[in-house]
Amino acid sequence: IEYKTINIIAFSVTNGLTNGDNTHRIFISYSNGSSTGIYYFDCELTGINSIFPPDNFTINIQTNGYQSTTTISDTYDYAIHSASSTDGRIYYAGNGGTFSYDIKTNDLKLDNDATNYNNIYAFGDDHAIAVSTTGISYTTDGLNWNHKTFAELGLSTTMVLNSVFIQSLSNAIAVG
């Protein structure tokens, strides 16, 4: 198994699945060559007072706050390159597409295409931009993706974008 990204989200479940003591959920995406998936662990992180906790600090994972795997695809390896999280979703991008994972419902929205994405950035639960070797893709509702090639945007087709950042709903920056 190759682990791809780690995202830590403030999250508390009090609906009987856990005892309500957890404060965060840790998501780890993985790929094993033939499929892609997500592990998550509910934990209590309020005792961490700095970026680097003391050597003896233990993160306690809730006994029933563990999901061994949410399979993204049994037949397709997304080869995840990047992830960006919000309060409600984690957006992923990699070779062959983008997808989002709804944190509260454990629901996946897959978007397969032939694009190799280098980076993704989310701004709120509904807005994300992914950049690639051939263009830019974006969503304004968190579910449906719009794809624009560099040629469609009037840009050089030899351009490669490696990173993207969203400052506001009307301002984003992408660099190669």
Short mmCIF file of N, CA and C in Angstrom, two decimals:
data_model
loop_
_atom_site.label_atom_id
_atom_site.label_comp_id
_atom_site.label_asym_id
_atom_site.label_seq_id
_atom_site.Cartn_x
_atom_site.Cartn_y
_atom_site.Cartn_z
N ILE A 1 0.85 -1.19 0.00
CA ILE A 1 0.00 0.00 0.00
C ILE A 1 0.89 1.23 0.00
N GLU A 2 0.53 2.19 -0.83
CA GLU A 2 1.22 3.47 -0.86
C GLU A 2 0.28 4.53 -0.30
N TYR A 3 0.70 5.20 0.77
CA TYR A 3 -0.13 6.24 1.38
C TYR A 3 0.12 7.55 0.66
N LYS A 4 -0.96 8.29 0.35
CA LYS A 4 -0.87 9.46 -0.52
C LYS A 4 -1.00 10.78 0.23
N THR A 5 -2.07 10.96 0.97
CA THR A 5 -2.30 12.24 1.66
C THR A 5 -2.85 11.99 3.05
N ILE A 6 -2.63 12.97 3.93
CA ILE A 6 -3.22 12.96 5.27
C ILE A 6 -3.94 14.29 5.45
N ASN A 7 -5.20 14.24 5.87
CA ASN A 7 -5.97 15.44 6.18
C ASN A 7 -6.54 15.28 7.58
N ILE A 8 -6.44 16.34 8.39
CA ILE A 8 -6.99 16.33 9.74
C ILE A 8 -8.08 17.39 9.80
N ILE A 9 -9.28 16.98 10.17
CA ILE A 9 -10.45 17.84 10.17
C ILE A 9 -11.04 17.90 11.57
N ALA A 10 -11.43 19.10 12.02
CA ALA A 10 -12.17 19.21 13.27
C ALA A 10 -13.52 18.53 13.05
N PHE A 11 -13.84 17.54 13.88
CA PHE A 11 -15.02 16.72 13.65
C PHE A 11 -15.39 16.01 14.94
N SER A 12 -16.68 16.01 15.28
CA SER A 12 -17.13 15.31 16.47
C SER A 12 -18.42 14.58 16.16
N VAL A 13 -18.47 13.32 16.50
CA VAL A 13 -19.66 12.51 16.27
C VAL A 13 -20.30 12.25 17.62
N THR A 14 -21.56 12.63 17.77
CA THR A 14 -22.26 12.39 19.03
C THR A 14 -23.58 11.67 18.78
N ASN A 15 -23.69 10.97 17.67
CA ASN A 15 -24.94 10.30 17.34
C ASN A 15 -24.95 8.83 17.75
N GLY A 16 -24.15 8.46 18.72
CA GLY A 16 -24.14 7.10 19.20
C GLY A 16 -23.03 6.25 18.57
N LEU A 17 -22.40 6.73 17.52
CA LEU A 17 -21.32 5.96 16.91
C LEU A 17 -20.07 6.01 17.76
N THR A 18 -19.84 7.15 18.42
CA THR A 18 -18.72 7.27 19.34
C THR A 18 -19.24 7.91 20.61
N ASN A 19 -18.40 8.04 21.59
CA ASN A 19 -18.85 8.59 22.86
C ASN A 19 -18.86 10.12 22.87
N GLY A 20 -18.53 10.75 21.75
CA GLY A 20 -18.58 12.21 21.68
C GLY A 20 -17.32 12.89 22.18
N ASP A 21 -16.31 12.13 22.65
CA ASP A 21 -15.09 12.73 23.15
C ASP A 21 -14.11 13.10 22.05
N ASN A 22 -14.31 12.57 20.85
CA ASN A 22 -13.38 12.88 19.78
C ASN A 22 -13.57 14.31 19.30
N THR A 23 -12.49 14.93 18.88
CA THR A 23 -12.54 16.32 18.41
C THR A 23 -12.12 16.43 16.95
N HIS A 24 -11.47 15.40 16.42
CA HIS A 24 -10.95 15.46 15.06
C HIS A 24 -11.09 14.11 14.36
N ARG A 25 -11.02 14.16 13.05
CA ARG A 25 -10.97 12.94 12.24
C ARG A 25 -9.75 13.05 11.34
N ILE A 26 -8.94 12.00 11.34
CA ILE A 26 -7.74 11.93 10.50
C ILE A 26 -8.07 11.04 9.30
N PHE A 27 -7.90 11.58 8.10
CA PHE A 27 -8.15 10.84 6.86
C PHE A 27 -6.81 10.54 6.20
N ILE A 28 -6.62 9.30 5.78
CA ILE A 28 -5.40 8.90 5.07
C ILE A 28 -5.82 8.23 3.77
N SER A 29 -5.43 8.81 2.65
CA SER A 29 -5.74 8.18 1.37
C SER A 29 -4.61 7.24 0.97
N TYR A 30 -4.98 6.19 0.24
CA TYR A 30 -3.99 5.20 -0.15
C TYR A 30 -4.27 4.68 -1.55
N SER A 31 -3.27 4.02 -2.09
CA SER A 31 -3.38 3.33 -3.37
C SER A 31 -2.59 2.05 -3.26
N ASN A 32 -3.13 0.96 -3.79
CA ASN A 32 -2.37 -0.29 -3.76
C ASN A 32 -2.06 -0.80 -5.16
N GLY A 33 -2.15 0.06 -6.15
CA GLY A 33 -1.83 -0.32 -7.52
C GLY A 33 -3.02 -0.71 -8.35
N SER A 34 -4.06 -1.26 -7.71
CA SER A 34 -5.26 -1.64 -8.45
C SER A 34 -6.51 -0.97 -7.92
N SER A 35 -6.41 -0.36 -6.75
CA SER A 35 -7.56 0.36 -6.19
C SER A 35 -7.07 1.50 -5.31
N THR A 36 -7.99 2.37 -4.99
CA THR A 36 -7.70 3.56 -4.19
C THR A 36 -8.74 3.63 -3.07
N GLY A 37 -8.35 4.12 -1.90
CA GLY A 37 -9.31 4.20 -0.80
C GLY A 37 -8.91 5.21 0.24
N ILE A 38 -9.74 5.32 1.28
CA ILE A 38 -9.53 6.26 2.38
C ILE A 38 -9.73 5.53 3.70
N TYR A 39 -8.77 5.65 4.60
CA TYR A 39 -8.95 5.24 6.00
C TYR A 39 -9.29 6.49 6.79
N TYR A 40 -10.09 6.35 7.86
CA TYR A 40 -10.22 7.47 8.77
C TYR A 40 -10.30 6.99 10.21
N PHE A 41 -9.84 7.89 11.10
CA PHE A 41 -9.77 7.60 12.52
C PHE A 41 -10.31 8.79 13.28
N ASP A 42 -11.23 8.55 14.21
CA ASP A 42 -11.71 9.61 15.09
C ASP A 42 -10.79 9.67 16.30
N CYS A 43 -10.42 10.89 16.72
CA CYS A 43 -9.49 11.02 17.83
C CYS A 43 -9.72 12.32 18.59
N GLU A 44 -9.12 12.41 19.75
CA GLU A 44 -9.22 13.58 20.61
C GLU A 44 -7.89 14.29 20.59
N LEU A 45 -7.87 15.51 20.02
CA LEU A 45 -6.61 16.25 19.87
C LEU A 45 -6.56 17.54 20.68
N THR A 46 -7.46 17.75 21.63
CA THR A 46 -7.46 19.02 22.36
C THR A 46 -6.24 19.18 23.25
N GLY A 47 -5.53 18.09 23.57
CA GLY A 47 -4.36 18.19 24.42
C GLY A 47 -3.10 18.64 23.71
N ILE A 48 -3.15 18.76 22.40
CA ILE A 48 -1.97 19.21 21.66
C ILE A 48 -1.92 20.73 21.73
N ASN A 49 -0.90 21.27 22.38
CA ASN A 49 -0.81 22.71 22.59
C ASN A 49 0.13 23.41 21.62
N SER A 50 0.79 22.65 20.79
CA SER A 50 1.70 23.25 19.82
C SER A 50 1.77 22.37 18.60
N ILE A 51 2.44 22.85 17.57
CA ILE A 51 2.61 22.05 16.36
C ILE A 51 3.40 20.79 16.67
N PHE A 52 4.40 20.88 17.55
CA PHE A 52 5.21 19.74 17.92
C PHE A 52 4.93 19.40 19.39
N PRO A 53 4.04 18.41 19.63
CA PRO A 53 3.72 18.06 21.01
C PRO A 53 4.91 17.40 21.70
N PRO A 54 4.86 17.29 23.01
CA PRO A 54 5.94 16.62 23.75
C PRO A 54 6.10 15.18 23.27
N ASP A 55 7.26 14.61 23.47
CA ASP A 55 7.54 13.26 23.00
C ASP A 55 6.58 12.22 23.57
N ASN A 56 6.01 12.47 24.72
CA ASN A 56 5.17 11.47 25.35
C ASN A 56 3.67 11.69 25.08
N PHE A 57 3.33 12.53 24.13
CA PHE A 57 1.93 12.78 23.83
C PHE A 57 1.35 11.62 23.01
N THR A 58 0.20 11.13 23.40
CA THR A 58 -0.46 10.03 22.70
C THR A 58 -1.78 10.51 22.11
N ILE A 59 -2.00 10.19 20.85
CA ILE A 59 -3.29 10.47 20.23
C ILE A 59 -4.16 9.24 20.44
N ASN A 60 -5.26 9.42 21.16
CA ASN A 60 -6.16 8.31 21.44
C ASN A 60 -7.22 8.22 20.34
N ILE A 61 -7.25 7.09 19.65
CA ILE A 61 -8.25 6.85 18.62
C ILE A 61 -9.44 6.17 19.27
N GLN A 62 -10.62 6.69 19.01
CA GLN A 62 -11.84 6.12 19.59
C GLN A 62 -12.01 4.68 19.13
N THR A 63 -12.40 3.80 20.04
CA THR A 63 -12.52 2.38 19.74
C THR A 63 -13.45 2.11 18.57
N ASN A 64 -14.61 2.77 18.55
CA ASN A 64 -15.54 2.54 17.45
C ASN A 64 -15.57 3.73 16.49
N GLY A 65 -14.53 4.55 16.50
CA GLY A 65 -14.44 5.67 15.58
C GLY A 65 -13.41 5.43 14.52
N TYR A 66 -13.37 4.20 14.02
CA TYR A 66 -12.37 3.81 13.04
C TYR A 66 -13.06 3.20 11.83
N GLN A 67 -12.73 3.66 10.67
CA GLN A 67 -13.23 3.06 9.43
C GLN A 67 -12.04 2.46 8.72
N SER A 68 -12.04 1.15 8.55
CA SER A 68 -10.88 0.51 7.96
C SER A 68 -10.63 0.98 6.53
N THR A 69 -11.67 1.14 5.77
CA THR A 69 -11.47 1.64 4.42
C THR A 69 -12.80 2.08 3.80
N THR A 70 -12.73 3.12 3.07
CA THR A 70 -13.79 3.50 2.17
C THR A 70 -13.18 3.35 0.79
N THR A 71 -13.60 2.36 0.04
CA THR A 71 -13.00 2.11 -1.26
C THR A 71 -13.50 3.15 -2.24
N ILE A 72 -12.58 3.82 -2.88
CA ILE A 72 -12.93 4.81 -3.88
C ILE A 72 -13.23 4.11 -5.19
N SER A 73 -12.39 3.18 -5.56
CA SER A 73 -12.60 2.44 -6.80
C SER A 73 -11.86 1.11 -6.72
N ASP A 74 -12.57 0.02 -6.98
CA ASP A 74 -11.93 -1.30 -7.02
C ASP A 74 -11.20 -1.53 -8.32
N THR A 75 -11.58 -0.81 -9.35
CA THR A 75 -11.03 -1.09 -10.68
C THR A 75 -10.18 0.03 -11.23
N TYR A 76 -10.08 1.13 -10.51
CA TYR A 76 -9.36 2.28 -11.06
C TYR A 76 -8.46 2.88 -9.99
N ASP A 77 -7.21 3.12 -10.33
CA ASP A 77 -6.26 3.71 -9.40
C ASP A 77 -6.12 5.19 -9.74
N TYR A 78 -6.60 6.06 -8.85
CA TYR A 78 -6.55 7.49 -9.11
C TYR A 78 -5.14 8.06 -9.00
N ALA A 79 -4.19 7.36 -8.43
CA ALA A 79 -2.83 7.86 -8.23
C ALA A 79 -2.87 9.28 -7.69
N ILE A 80 -3.38 9.43 -6.48
CA ILE A 80 -3.63 10.73 -5.86
C ILE A 80 -2.34 11.52 -5.73
N HIS A 81 -2.36 12.77 -6.18
CA HIS A 81 -1.21 13.66 -6.07
C HIS A 81 -1.43 14.76 -5.04
N SER A 82 -2.71 15.10 -4.80
CA SER A 82 -2.98 16.27 -3.97
C SER A 82 -4.35 16.13 -3.31
N ALA A 83 -4.49 16.76 -2.15
CA ALA A 83 -5.77 16.80 -1.45
C ALA A 83 -5.93 18.15 -0.78
N SER A 84 -7.16 18.61 -0.67
CA SER A 84 -7.47 19.86 0.00
C SER A 84 -8.78 19.67 0.75
N SER A 85 -8.82 20.07 2.01
CA SER A 85 -10.00 19.80 2.82
C SER A 85 -10.69 21.07 3.28
N THR A 86 -12.00 20.93 3.50
CA THR A 86 -12.84 21.99 4.06
C THR A 86 -13.55 21.38 5.26
N ASP A 87 -14.49 22.09 5.84
CA ASP A 87 -15.23 21.54 6.98
C ASP A 87 -16.08 20.34 6.58
N GLY A 88 -16.55 20.30 5.33
CA GLY A 88 -17.47 19.25 4.93
C GLY A 88 -16.96 18.27 3.89
N ARG A 89 -15.86 18.59 3.20
CA ARG A 89 -15.39 17.73 2.11
C ARG A 89 -13.87 17.69 2.06
N ILE A 90 -13.37 16.61 1.49
CA ILE A 90 -11.97 16.54 1.09
C ILE A 90 -11.98 16.33 -0.42
N TYR A 91 -11.27 17.20 -1.12
CA TYR A 91 -11.13 17.09 -2.57
C TYR A 91 -9.79 16.46 -2.88
N TYR A 92 -9.79 15.51 -3.82
CA TYR A 92 -8.59 14.81 -4.24
C TYR A 92 -8.38 14.99 -5.73
N ALA A 93 -7.10 14.99 -6.15
CA ALA A 93 -6.77 15.07 -7.57
C ALA A 93 -5.55 14.21 -7.84
N GLY A 94 -5.52 13.62 -9.01
CA GLY A 94 -4.38 12.79 -9.38
C GLY A 94 -4.47 12.39 -10.83
N ASN A 95 -3.76 11.34 -11.17
CA ASN A 95 -3.81 10.86 -12.54
C ASN A 95 -5.20 10.28 -12.82
N GLY A 96 -5.83 10.77 -13.85
CA GLY A 96 -7.10 10.20 -14.27
C GLY A 96 -8.33 10.81 -13.65
N GLY A 97 -8.22 11.88 -12.89
CA GLY A 97 -9.44 12.50 -12.41
C GLY A 97 -9.36 13.19 -11.08
N THR A 98 -10.50 13.70 -10.68
CA THR A 98 -10.68 14.35 -9.39
C THR A 98 -11.85 13.65 -8.69
N PHE A 99 -11.89 13.77 -7.39
CA PHE A 99 -13.07 13.29 -6.68
C PHE A 99 -13.16 14.00 -5.36
N SER A 100 -14.37 13.98 -4.79
CA SER A 100 -14.56 14.58 -3.47
C SER A 100 -15.18 13.54 -2.56
N TYR A 101 -14.87 13.69 -1.29
CA TYR A 101 -15.36 12.80 -0.25
C TYR A 101 -16.12 13.65 0.76
N ASP A 102 -17.40 13.38 0.95
CA ASP A 102 -18.22 14.11 1.92
C ASP A 102 -17.94 13.52 3.30
N ILE A 103 -17.38 14.33 4.17
CA ILE A 103 -16.95 13.88 5.49
C ILE A 103 -18.12 13.42 6.36
N LYS A 104 -19.24 14.10 6.27
CA LYS A 104 -20.37 13.81 7.16
C LYS A 104 -21.17 12.60 6.71
N THR A 105 -21.26 12.36 5.40
CA THR A 105 -22.08 11.26 4.90
C THR A 105 -21.27 10.08 4.37
N ASN A 106 -19.94 10.20 4.36
CA ASN A 106 -19.05 9.18 3.79
C ASN A 106 -19.39 8.88 2.34
N ASP A 107 -19.82 9.90 1.61
CA ASP A 107 -20.23 9.75 0.23
C ASP A 107 -19.13 10.23 -0.71
N LEU A 108 -18.95 9.54 -1.82
CA LEU A 108 -17.94 9.90 -2.81
C LEU A 108 -18.59 10.42 -4.07
N LYS A 109 -17.98 11.41 -4.67
CA LYS A 109 -18.38 11.91 -5.99
C LYS A 109 -17.15 11.79 -6.87
N LEU A 110 -17.16 10.83 -7.79
CA LEU A 110 -16.03 10.56 -8.67
C LEU A 110 -16.17 11.32 -9.97
N ASP A 111 -15.05 11.73 -10.53
CA ASP A 111 -15.04 12.38 -11.83
C ASP A 111 -13.83 11.87 -12.59
N ASN A 112 -14.04 10.83 -13.39
CA ASN A 112 -12.94 10.22 -14.15
C ASN A 112 -12.76 10.96 -15.47
N ASP A 113 -11.55 11.27 -15.79
CA ASP A 113 -11.21 11.77 -17.12
C ASP A 113 -9.75 11.45 -17.38
N ALA A 114 -9.29 11.76 -18.55
CA ALA A 114 -7.93 11.37 -18.93
C ALA A 114 -6.87 12.37 -18.49
N THR A 115 -7.23 13.30 -17.63
CA THR A 115 -6.31 14.36 -17.22
C THR A 115 -5.45 13.91 -16.05
N ASN A 116 -4.19 14.31 -16.07
CA ASN A 116 -3.28 14.07 -14.95
C ASN A 116 -3.17 15.36 -14.15
N TYR A 117 -3.81 15.38 -12.98
CA TYR A 117 -3.84 16.58 -12.15
C TYR A 117 -2.63 16.62 -11.22
N ASN A 118 -2.08 17.81 -11.07
CA ASN A 118 -0.92 18.01 -10.20
C ASN A 118 -1.28 18.56 -8.83
N ASN A 119 -2.37 19.33 -8.74
CA ASN A 119 -2.70 19.99 -7.48
C ASN A 119 -4.17 20.35 -7.47
N ILE A 120 -4.74 20.44 -6.25
CA ILE A 120 -6.13 20.86 -6.09
C ILE A 120 -6.21 21.75 -4.85
N TYR A 121 -7.12 22.71 -4.88
CA TYR A 121 -7.33 23.59 -3.73
C TYR A 121 -8.83 23.83 -3.58
N ALA A 122 -9.32 23.70 -2.36
CA ALA A 122 -10.74 23.90 -2.07
C ALA A 122 -10.94 25.20 -1.31
N PHE A 123 -12.04 25.86 -1.61
CA PHE A 123 -12.43 27.09 -0.92
C PHE A 123 -13.89 26.92 -0.51
N GLY A 124 -14.11 26.56 0.73
CA GLY A 124 -15.47 26.22 1.16
C GLY A 124 -15.84 24.84 0.64
N ASP A 125 -16.97 24.34 1.08
CA ASP A 125 -17.37 22.99 0.70
C ASP A 125 -17.70 22.83 -0.77
N ASP A 126 -18.09 23.91 -1.44
CA ASP A 126 -18.61 23.80 -2.81
C ASP A 126 -17.66 24.25 -3.90
N HIS A 127 -16.54 24.86 -3.60
CA HIS A 127 -15.66 25.41 -4.63
C HIS A 127 -14.27 24.79 -4.55
N ALA A 128 -13.78 24.32 -5.70
CA ALA A 128 -12.43 23.77 -5.78
C ALA A 128 -11.91 23.96 -7.19
N ILE A 129 -10.59 24.08 -7.30
CA ILE A 129 -9.92 24.18 -8.60
C ILE A 129 -8.79 23.15 -8.61
N ALA A 130 -8.68 22.42 -9.74
CA ALA A 130 -7.60 21.48 -9.94
C ALA A 130 -6.82 21.90 -11.18
N VAL A 131 -5.49 21.83 -11.11
CA VAL A 131 -4.64 22.20 -12.24
C VAL A 131 -3.88 20.97 -12.73
N SER A 132 -3.55 21.00 -14.03
CA SER A 132 -2.99 19.80 -14.63
C SER A 132 -1.96 20.11 -15.71
N THR A 133 -1.64 19.08 -16.44
CA THR A 133 -0.72 19.19 -17.56
C THR A 133 -1.41 19.71 -18.82
N THR A 134 -2.74 19.73 -18.82
CA THR A 134 -3.48 20.14 -20.02
C THR A 134 -4.50 21.23 -19.80
N GLY A 135 -4.79 21.60 -18.53
CA GLY A 135 -5.80 22.62 -18.31
C GLY A 135 -6.17 22.80 -16.85
N ILE A 136 -7.35 23.35 -16.66
CA ILE A 136 -7.88 23.66 -15.34
C ILE A 136 -9.27 23.07 -15.24
N SER A 137 -9.59 22.48 -14.09
CA SER A 137 -10.94 21.99 -13.82
C SER A 137 -11.42 22.64 -12.54
N TYR A 138 -12.72 22.89 -12.46
CA TYR A 138 -13.25 23.53 -11.27
C TYR A 138 -14.68 23.09 -11.01
N THR A 139 -15.10 23.23 -9.76
CA THR A 139 -16.48 22.99 -9.37
C THR A 139 -16.97 24.18 -8.57
N THR A 140 -18.22 24.54 -8.76
CA THR A 140 -18.84 25.62 -7.99
C THR A 140 -19.99 25.11 -7.14
N ASP A 141 -20.23 23.79 -7.19
CA ASP A 141 -21.27 23.21 -6.35
C ASP A 141 -20.78 21.99 -5.56
N GLY A 142 -19.50 21.66 -5.73
CA GLY A 142 -18.93 20.53 -5.02
C GLY A 142 -19.22 19.18 -5.65
N LEU A 143 -20.03 19.14 -6.68
CA LEU A 143 -20.42 17.88 -7.29
C LEU A 143 -20.07 17.77 -8.76
N ASN A 144 -20.35 18.82 -9.51
CA ASN A 144 -20.16 18.80 -10.96
C ASN A 144 -18.91 19.59 -11.33
N TRP A 145 -18.08 18.99 -12.18
CA TRP A 145 -16.82 19.59 -12.57
C TRP A 145 -16.89 20.14 -13.98
N ASN A 146 -16.24 21.29 -14.18
CA ASN A 146 -16.09 21.91 -15.48
C ASN A 146 -14.62 21.82 -15.86
N HIS A 147 -14.36 21.39 -17.10
CA HIS A 147 -12.99 21.18 -17.56
C HIS A 147 -12.69 22.15 -18.70
N LYS A 148 -11.58 22.85 -18.58
CA LYS A 148 -11.13 23.78 -19.62
C LYS A 148 -9.69 23.46 -19.98
N THR A 149 -9.44 23.16 -21.25
CA THR A 149 -8.06 22.93 -21.70
C THR A 149 -7.39 24.29 -21.86
N PHE A 150 -6.06 24.27 -21.90
CA PHE A 150 -5.32 25.52 -22.12
C PHE A 150 -5.70 26.14 -23.45
N ALA A 151 -5.92 25.32 -24.49
CA ALA A 151 -6.32 25.83 -25.80
C ALA A 151 -7.67 26.55 -25.70
N GLU A 152 -8.62 25.97 -24.96
CA GLU A 152 -9.93 26.61 -24.78
C GLU A 152 -9.81 27.94 -24.04
N LEU A 153 -8.81 28.05 -23.19
CA LEU A 153 -8.60 29.28 -22.43
C LEU A 153 -7.70 30.27 -23.17
N GLY A 154 -7.24 29.91 -24.37
CA GLY A 154 -6.38 30.79 -25.15
C GLY A 154 -4.96 30.86 -24.64
N LEU A 155 -4.52 29.80 -23.94
CA LEU A 155 -3.17 29.76 -23.37
C LEU A 155 -2.31 28.78 -24.14
N SER A 156 -1.02 28.82 -23.90
CA SER A 156 -0.08 27.92 -24.55
C SER A 156 -0.40 26.47 -24.18
N THR A 157 -0.45 25.60 -25.18
CA THR A 157 -0.74 24.19 -24.92
C THR A 157 0.46 23.43 -24.38
N THR A 158 1.62 24.07 -24.32
CA THR A 158 2.80 23.43 -23.73
C THR A 158 2.95 23.76 -22.25
N MET A 159 2.04 24.56 -21.72
CA MET A 159 2.08 24.96 -20.31
C MET A 159 1.76 23.77 -19.42
N VAL A 160 2.36 23.73 -18.25
CA VAL A 160 2.02 22.76 -17.21
C VAL A 160 1.84 23.53 -15.92
N LEU A 161 0.70 23.37 -15.27
CA LEU A 161 0.46 24.02 -13.98
C LEU A 161 0.69 23.01 -12.86
N ASN A 162 1.42 23.46 -11.83
CA ASN A 162 1.80 22.57 -10.74
C ASN A 162 1.11 22.87 -9.42
N SER A 163 0.58 24.08 -9.25
CA SER A 163 -0.02 24.44 -7.97
C SER A 163 -1.10 25.48 -8.17
N VAL A 164 -2.07 25.50 -7.26
CA VAL A 164 -3.16 26.46 -7.33
C VAL A 164 -3.53 26.88 -5.91
N PHE A 165 -3.99 28.12 -5.77
CA PHE A 165 -4.45 28.66 -4.49
C PHE A 165 -5.66 29.55 -4.75
N ILE A 166 -6.70 29.42 -3.94
CA ILE A 166 -7.88 30.25 -4.06
C ILE A 166 -7.88 31.24 -2.91
N GLN A 167 -7.90 32.53 -3.24
CA GLN A 167 -7.94 33.57 -2.22
C GLN A 167 -9.37 33.93 -1.87
N SER A 168 -10.24 33.97 -2.88
CA SER A 168 -11.66 34.29 -2.69
C SER A 168 -12.44 33.67 -3.84
N LEU A 169 -13.74 33.83 -3.84
CA LEU A 169 -14.55 33.26 -4.92
C LEU A 169 -14.25 33.90 -6.26
N SER A 170 -13.61 35.06 -6.30
CA SER A 170 -13.31 35.70 -7.58
C SER A 170 -11.81 35.80 -7.86
N ASN A 171 -10.96 35.31 -6.95
CA ASN A 171 -9.51 35.40 -7.15
C ASN A 171 -8.82 34.08 -6.82
N ALA A 172 -8.11 33.55 -7.82
CA ALA A 172 -7.31 32.35 -7.64
C ALA A 172 -6.02 32.53 -8.41
N ILE A 173 -4.99 31.82 -8.01
CA ILE A 173 -3.69 31.91 -8.68
C ILE A 173 -3.21 30.49 -8.97
N ALA A 174 -2.67 30.27 -10.15
CA ALA A 174 -2.08 28.98 -10.53
C ALA A 174 -0.68 29.24 -11.06
N VAL A 175 0.25 28.38 -10.69
CA VAL A 175 1.64 28.55 -11.15
C VAL A 175 2.14 27.24 -11.74
N GLY A 176 3.13 27.37 -12.64
CA GLY A 176 3.68 26.20 -13.32
C GLY A 176 5.04 25.85 -12.79
#
